[in-house]
CSV table of C-alpha atoms in Angstrom, one decimal:
chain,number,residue,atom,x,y,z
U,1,UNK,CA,-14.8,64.8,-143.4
U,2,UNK,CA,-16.9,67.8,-144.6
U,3,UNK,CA,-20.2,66.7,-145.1
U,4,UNK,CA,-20.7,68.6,-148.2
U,5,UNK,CA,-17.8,67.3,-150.1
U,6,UNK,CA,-13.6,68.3,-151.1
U,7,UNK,CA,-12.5,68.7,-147.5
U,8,UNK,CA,-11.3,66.7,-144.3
U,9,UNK,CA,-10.4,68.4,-140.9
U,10,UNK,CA,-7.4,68.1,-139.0
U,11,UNK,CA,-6.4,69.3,-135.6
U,12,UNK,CA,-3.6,69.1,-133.1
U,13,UNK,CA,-3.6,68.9,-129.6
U,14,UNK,CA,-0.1,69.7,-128.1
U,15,UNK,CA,1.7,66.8,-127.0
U,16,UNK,CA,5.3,68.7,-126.6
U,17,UNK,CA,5.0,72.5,-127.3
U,18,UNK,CA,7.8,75.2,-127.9
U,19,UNK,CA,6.7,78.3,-127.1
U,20,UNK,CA,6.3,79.8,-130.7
U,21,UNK,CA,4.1,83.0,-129.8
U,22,UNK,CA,1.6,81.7,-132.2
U,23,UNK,CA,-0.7,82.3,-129.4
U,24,UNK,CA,-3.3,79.7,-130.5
U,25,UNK,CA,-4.2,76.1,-131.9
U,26,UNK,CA,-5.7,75.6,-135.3
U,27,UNK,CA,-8.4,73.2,-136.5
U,28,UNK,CA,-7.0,72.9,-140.3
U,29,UNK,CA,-9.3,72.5,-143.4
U,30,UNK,CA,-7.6,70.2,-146.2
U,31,UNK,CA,-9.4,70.9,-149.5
U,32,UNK,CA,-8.8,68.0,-152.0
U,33,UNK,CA,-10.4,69.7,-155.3
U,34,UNK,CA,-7.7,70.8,-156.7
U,35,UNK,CA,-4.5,68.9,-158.6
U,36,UNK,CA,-2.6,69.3,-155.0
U,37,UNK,CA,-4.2,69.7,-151.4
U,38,UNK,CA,-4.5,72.7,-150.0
U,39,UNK,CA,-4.7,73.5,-146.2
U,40,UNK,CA,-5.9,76.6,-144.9
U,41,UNK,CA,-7.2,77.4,-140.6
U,42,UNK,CA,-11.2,77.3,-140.3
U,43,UNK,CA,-11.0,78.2,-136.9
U,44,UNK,CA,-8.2,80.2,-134.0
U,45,UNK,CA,-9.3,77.6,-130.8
U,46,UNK,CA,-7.5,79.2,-127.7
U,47,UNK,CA,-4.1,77.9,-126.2
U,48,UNK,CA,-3.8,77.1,-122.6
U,49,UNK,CA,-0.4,79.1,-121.3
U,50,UNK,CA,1.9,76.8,-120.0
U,51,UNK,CA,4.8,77.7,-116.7
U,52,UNK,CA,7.6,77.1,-118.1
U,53,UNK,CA,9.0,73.8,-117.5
U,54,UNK,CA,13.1,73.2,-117.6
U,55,UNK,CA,13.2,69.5,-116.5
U,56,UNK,CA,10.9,68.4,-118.8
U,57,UNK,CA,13.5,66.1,-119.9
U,58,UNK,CA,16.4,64.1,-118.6
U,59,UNK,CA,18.8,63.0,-121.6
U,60,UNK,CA,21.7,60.7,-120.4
U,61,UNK,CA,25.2,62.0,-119.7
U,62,UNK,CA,25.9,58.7,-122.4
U,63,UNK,CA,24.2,61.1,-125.3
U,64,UNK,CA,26.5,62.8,-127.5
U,65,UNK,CA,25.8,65.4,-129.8
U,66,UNK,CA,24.6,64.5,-133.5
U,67,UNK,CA,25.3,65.8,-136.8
U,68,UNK,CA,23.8,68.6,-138.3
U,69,UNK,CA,23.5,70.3,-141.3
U,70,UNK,CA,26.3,72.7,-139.5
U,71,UNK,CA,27.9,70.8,-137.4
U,72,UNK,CA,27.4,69.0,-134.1
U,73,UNK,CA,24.2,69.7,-132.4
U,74,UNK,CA,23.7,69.7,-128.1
U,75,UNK,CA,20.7,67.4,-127.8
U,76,UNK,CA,19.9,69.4,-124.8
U,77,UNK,CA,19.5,72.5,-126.9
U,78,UNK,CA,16.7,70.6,-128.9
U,79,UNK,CA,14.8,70.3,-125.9
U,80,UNK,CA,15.2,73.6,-124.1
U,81,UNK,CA,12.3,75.5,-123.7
U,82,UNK,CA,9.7,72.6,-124.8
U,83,UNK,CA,7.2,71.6,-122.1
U,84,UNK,CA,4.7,68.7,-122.0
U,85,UNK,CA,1.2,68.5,-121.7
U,86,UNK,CA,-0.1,68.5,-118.4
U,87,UNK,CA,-2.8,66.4,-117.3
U,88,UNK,CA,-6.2,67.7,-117.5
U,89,UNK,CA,-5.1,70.7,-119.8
U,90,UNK,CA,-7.9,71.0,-122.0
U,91,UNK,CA,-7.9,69.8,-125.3
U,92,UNK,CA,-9.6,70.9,-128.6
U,93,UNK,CA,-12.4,69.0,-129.5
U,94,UNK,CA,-14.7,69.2,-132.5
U,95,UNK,CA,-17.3,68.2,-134.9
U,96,UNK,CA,-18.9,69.1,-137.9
U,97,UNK,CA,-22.4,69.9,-138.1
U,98,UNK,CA,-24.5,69.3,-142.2
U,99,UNK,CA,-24.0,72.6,-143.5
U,100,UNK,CA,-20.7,73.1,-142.8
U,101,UNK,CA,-20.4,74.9,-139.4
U,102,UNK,CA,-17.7,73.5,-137.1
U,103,UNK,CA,-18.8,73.3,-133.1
U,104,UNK,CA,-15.9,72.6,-130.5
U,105,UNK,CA,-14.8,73.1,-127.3
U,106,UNK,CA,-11.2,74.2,-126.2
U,107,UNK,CA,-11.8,75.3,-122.5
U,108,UNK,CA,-12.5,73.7,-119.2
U,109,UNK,CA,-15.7,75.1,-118.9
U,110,UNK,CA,-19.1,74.2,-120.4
U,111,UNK,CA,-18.6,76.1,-123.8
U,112,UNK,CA,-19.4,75.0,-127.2
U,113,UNK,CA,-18.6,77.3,-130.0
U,114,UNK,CA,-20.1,76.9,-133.2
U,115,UNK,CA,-18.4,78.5,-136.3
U,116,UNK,CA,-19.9,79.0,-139.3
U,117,UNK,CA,-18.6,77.3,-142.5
U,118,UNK,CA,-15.7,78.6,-144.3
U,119,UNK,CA,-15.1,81.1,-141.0
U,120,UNK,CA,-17.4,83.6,-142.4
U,121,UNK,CA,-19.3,85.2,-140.0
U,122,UNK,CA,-19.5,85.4,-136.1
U,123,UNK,CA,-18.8,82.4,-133.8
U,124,UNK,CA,-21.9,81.5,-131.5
U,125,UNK,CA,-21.8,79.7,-127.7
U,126,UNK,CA,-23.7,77.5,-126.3
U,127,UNK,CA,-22.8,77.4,-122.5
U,128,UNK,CA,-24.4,75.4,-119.3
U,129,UNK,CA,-23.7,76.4,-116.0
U,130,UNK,CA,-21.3,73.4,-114.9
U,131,UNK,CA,-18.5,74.6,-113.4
U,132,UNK,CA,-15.0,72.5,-113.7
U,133,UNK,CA,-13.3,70.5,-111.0
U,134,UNK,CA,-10.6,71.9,-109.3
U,135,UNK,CA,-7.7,69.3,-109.2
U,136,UNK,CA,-6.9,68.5,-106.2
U,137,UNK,CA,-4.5,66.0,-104.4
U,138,UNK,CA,-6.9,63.1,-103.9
U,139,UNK,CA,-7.6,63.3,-107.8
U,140,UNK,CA,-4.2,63.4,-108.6
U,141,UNK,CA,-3.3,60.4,-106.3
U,142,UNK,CA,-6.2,58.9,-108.0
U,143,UNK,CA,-5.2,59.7,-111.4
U,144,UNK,CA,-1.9,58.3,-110.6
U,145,UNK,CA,-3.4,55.3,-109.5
U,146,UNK,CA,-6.0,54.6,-112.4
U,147,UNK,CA,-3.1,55.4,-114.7
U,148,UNK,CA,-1.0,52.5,-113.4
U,149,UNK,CA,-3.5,50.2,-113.1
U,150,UNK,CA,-4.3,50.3,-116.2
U,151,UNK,CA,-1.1,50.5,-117.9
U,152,UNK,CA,-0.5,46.9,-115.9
U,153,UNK,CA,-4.0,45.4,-117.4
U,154,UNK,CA,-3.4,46.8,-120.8
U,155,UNK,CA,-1.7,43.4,-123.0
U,156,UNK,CA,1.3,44.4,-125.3
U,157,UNK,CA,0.9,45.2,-128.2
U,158,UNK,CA,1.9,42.7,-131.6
U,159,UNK,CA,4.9,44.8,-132.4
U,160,UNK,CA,5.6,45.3,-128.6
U,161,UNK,CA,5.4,41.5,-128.5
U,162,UNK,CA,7.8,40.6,-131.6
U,163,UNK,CA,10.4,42.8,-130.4
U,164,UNK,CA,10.6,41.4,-127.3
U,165,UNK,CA,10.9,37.4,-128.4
U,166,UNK,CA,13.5,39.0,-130.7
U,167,UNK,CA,15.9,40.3,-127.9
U,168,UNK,CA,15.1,37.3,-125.8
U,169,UNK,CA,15.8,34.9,-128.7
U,170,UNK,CA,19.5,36.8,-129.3
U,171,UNK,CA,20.1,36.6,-125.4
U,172,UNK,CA,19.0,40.0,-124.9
U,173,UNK,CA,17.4,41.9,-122.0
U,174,UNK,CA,14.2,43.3,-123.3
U,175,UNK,CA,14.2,46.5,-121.2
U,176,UNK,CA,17.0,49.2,-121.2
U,177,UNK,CA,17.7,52.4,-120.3
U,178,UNK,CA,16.3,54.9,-122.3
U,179,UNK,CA,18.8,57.5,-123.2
U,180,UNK,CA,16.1,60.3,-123.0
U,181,UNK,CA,13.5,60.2,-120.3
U,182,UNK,CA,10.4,62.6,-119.5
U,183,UNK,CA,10.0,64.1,-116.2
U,184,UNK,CA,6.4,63.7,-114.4
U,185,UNK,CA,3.9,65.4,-116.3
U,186,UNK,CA,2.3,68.8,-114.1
U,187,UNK,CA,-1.4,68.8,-113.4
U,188,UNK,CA,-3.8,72.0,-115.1
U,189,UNK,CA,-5.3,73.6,-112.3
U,190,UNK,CA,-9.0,72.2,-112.9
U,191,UNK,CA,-10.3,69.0,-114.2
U,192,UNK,CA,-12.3,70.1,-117.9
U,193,UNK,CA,-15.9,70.1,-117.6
U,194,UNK,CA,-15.6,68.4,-121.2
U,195,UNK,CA,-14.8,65.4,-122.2
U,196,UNK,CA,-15.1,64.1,-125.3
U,197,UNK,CA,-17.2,65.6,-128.0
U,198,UNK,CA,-18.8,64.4,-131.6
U,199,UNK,CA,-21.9,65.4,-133.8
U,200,UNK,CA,-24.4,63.2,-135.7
U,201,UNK,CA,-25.5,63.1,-139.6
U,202,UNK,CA,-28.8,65.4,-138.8
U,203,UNK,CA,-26.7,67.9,-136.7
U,204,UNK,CA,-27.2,66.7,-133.0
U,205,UNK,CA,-24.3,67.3,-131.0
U,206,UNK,CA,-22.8,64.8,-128.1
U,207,UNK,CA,-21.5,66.1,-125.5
U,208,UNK,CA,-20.0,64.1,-122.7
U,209,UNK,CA,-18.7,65.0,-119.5
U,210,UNK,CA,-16.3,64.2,-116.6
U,211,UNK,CA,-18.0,61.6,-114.2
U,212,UNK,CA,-18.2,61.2,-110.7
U,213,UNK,CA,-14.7,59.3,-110.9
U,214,UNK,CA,-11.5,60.5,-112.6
U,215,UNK,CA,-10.9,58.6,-115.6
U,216,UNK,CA,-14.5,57.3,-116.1
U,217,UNK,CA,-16.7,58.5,-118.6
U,218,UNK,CA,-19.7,60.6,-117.5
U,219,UNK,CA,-23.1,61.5,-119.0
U,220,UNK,CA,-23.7,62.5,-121.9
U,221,UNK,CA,-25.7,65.3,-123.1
U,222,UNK,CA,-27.9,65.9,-126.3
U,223,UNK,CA,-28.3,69.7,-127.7
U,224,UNK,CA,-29.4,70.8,-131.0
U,225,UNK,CA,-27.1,73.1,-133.2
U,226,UNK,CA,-29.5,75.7,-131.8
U,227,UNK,CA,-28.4,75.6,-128.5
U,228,UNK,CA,-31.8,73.6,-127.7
U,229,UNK,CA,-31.2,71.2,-124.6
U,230,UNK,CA,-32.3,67.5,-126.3
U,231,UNK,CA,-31.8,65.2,-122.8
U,232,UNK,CA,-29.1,63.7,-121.3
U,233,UNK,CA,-28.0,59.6,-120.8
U,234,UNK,CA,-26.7,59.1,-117.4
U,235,UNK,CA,-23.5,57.7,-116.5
U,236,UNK,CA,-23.4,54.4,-118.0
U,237,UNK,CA,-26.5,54.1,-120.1
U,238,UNK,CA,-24.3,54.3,-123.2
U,239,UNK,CA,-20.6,55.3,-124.5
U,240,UNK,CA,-19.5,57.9,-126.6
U,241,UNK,CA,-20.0,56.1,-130.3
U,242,UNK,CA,-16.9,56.1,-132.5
U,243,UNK,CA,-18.5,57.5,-135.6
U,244,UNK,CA,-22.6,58.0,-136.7
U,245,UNK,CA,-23.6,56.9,-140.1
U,246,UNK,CA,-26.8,57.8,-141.8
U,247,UNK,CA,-30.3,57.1,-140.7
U,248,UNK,CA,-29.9,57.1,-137.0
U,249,UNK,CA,-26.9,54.7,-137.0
U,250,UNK,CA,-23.8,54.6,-134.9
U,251,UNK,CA,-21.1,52.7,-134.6
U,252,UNK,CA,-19.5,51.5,-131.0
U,253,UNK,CA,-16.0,49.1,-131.0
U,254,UNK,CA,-15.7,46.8,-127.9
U,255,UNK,CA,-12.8,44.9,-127.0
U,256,UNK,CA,-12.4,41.6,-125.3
U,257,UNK,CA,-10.1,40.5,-122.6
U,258,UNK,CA,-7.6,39.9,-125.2
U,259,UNK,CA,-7.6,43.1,-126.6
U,260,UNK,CA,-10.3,41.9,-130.3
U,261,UNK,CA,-11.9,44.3,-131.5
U,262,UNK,CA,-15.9,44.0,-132.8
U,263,UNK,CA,-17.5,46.6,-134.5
U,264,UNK,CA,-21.3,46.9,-133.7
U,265,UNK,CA,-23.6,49.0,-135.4
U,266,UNK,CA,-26.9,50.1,-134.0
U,267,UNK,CA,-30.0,52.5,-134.4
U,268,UNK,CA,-30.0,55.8,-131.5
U,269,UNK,CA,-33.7,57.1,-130.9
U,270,UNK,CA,-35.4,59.6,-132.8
U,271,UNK,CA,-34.5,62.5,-130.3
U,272,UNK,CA,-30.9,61.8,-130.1
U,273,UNK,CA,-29.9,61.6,-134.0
């Protein structure tokens, strides 16, 4: 939400991208004054090329075409020329600071960029010389084997759940062949010195990044919209909170072993509000 009022903020990172030549990704502004909403782009973050990627993915010699609006329709076309993420490709990640001013990150390296509000005006970095992991193949084996591990731990969801005692109550496998399949998913060439980014109520901005350990979150710096170096936590002295509230108060949700969530609120130090 804007913090002064009439607007949320919306980005997308790519998932599946067509090439488009659009050349960038947009952090969108929705203003909400008006009779209808309005969108319009605060900021041009950059795009990451992508190689081109033709097996992307595998649809079934059992898929036929479907119906268009002008007839029949090669699923096959669909998917030509759309490539996937690949893992470690930096994302864009963003914040908004009390006046207005938007401060993100959509590089591997240590880069925030703070832009002023309404994108009027000059865009201003705040950098720290740490440079980004190259990916390598023990940290992709180990990103392959984090990834499993913890798609084995993870419980099924509710709706996961019901549909499978459905099929089993008709006499029904519960897994089958998907009829379109994705390919494995590339590695970026460097692991993103940045991983996750937010800003407090007074303008502080969070920064956490990559630990020692793929997958695992890392420390987490402290900087003023200034560019003034605050302090850091260390690994494991806190997580990233899921939102900050007024007065110095954020809010962290912890799960249990079966997945319940709890919301608990509580007060950050003076320094890092």
């Amino acid at each position: 939400m804007d913090p002064r009022g009439g607007a949320v903020y919306k980005t997308t990172n790519d998932g599946i991208r067509r090439d488009t030549g659009i050349g960038h990704r947009s952090i969108w502004r929705r203003i909400l004054g008006g009779e209808e909403i309005r969108s319009e782009v605060a900021v041009r973050a950059w795009q990451p090329p992508r190689e081109p990627q033709p097996d992307a993915f595998e649809v079934s010699d059992d898929f036929g075409d479907i119906e268009g609006d002008d007839g029949p329709i090669d699923v096959r076309e669909l998917f030509r020329g759309v490539t996937r993420t690949p893992i470690f490709e930096p994302k864009v990640l963003y914040g908004l600071l009390p006046d207005g001013s938007i401060v993100y990150s959509d590089s591997s390296a240590y880069a925030l960029k703070i832009a002023p509000p309404d994108g009027e005006g000059p865009v201003r970095t705040i950098t720290r010389p740490i440079e980004a992991r190259p990916v390598t193949e023990r940290i992709k084996e180990e990103h392959k084997r984090k990834t499993e591990e913890r798609r084995a731990a993870r419980p099924p969801s509710p709706t996961m759940r019901r549909i499978e005692a459905m099929r089993a109550a008709v006499g029904g496998s519960t897994r089958s062949e998907p009829m379109i399949s994705t390919r494995e998913a590339p590695f970026y060439s460097v692991v993103p010195v940045i991983q996750r980014l937010s800003t407090t109520w007074e303008g502080r901005i969070w920064v956490m990044r990559q630990g020692d350990e793929i997958l695992e979150d890392g420390p987490i710096d402290v900087v003023s919209a200034d560019g003034e170096y605050v302090g850091t936590f260390p690994a494991g002295a806190t997580r990233m909170p899921n939102a900050f509230g007024p007065n110095g108060l954020a809010v962290f949700i912890e799960r249990d072993e079966f997945d319940v969530a709890t919301v608990v609120v509580r007060r950050l130090p003076g320094g890092a509000r």
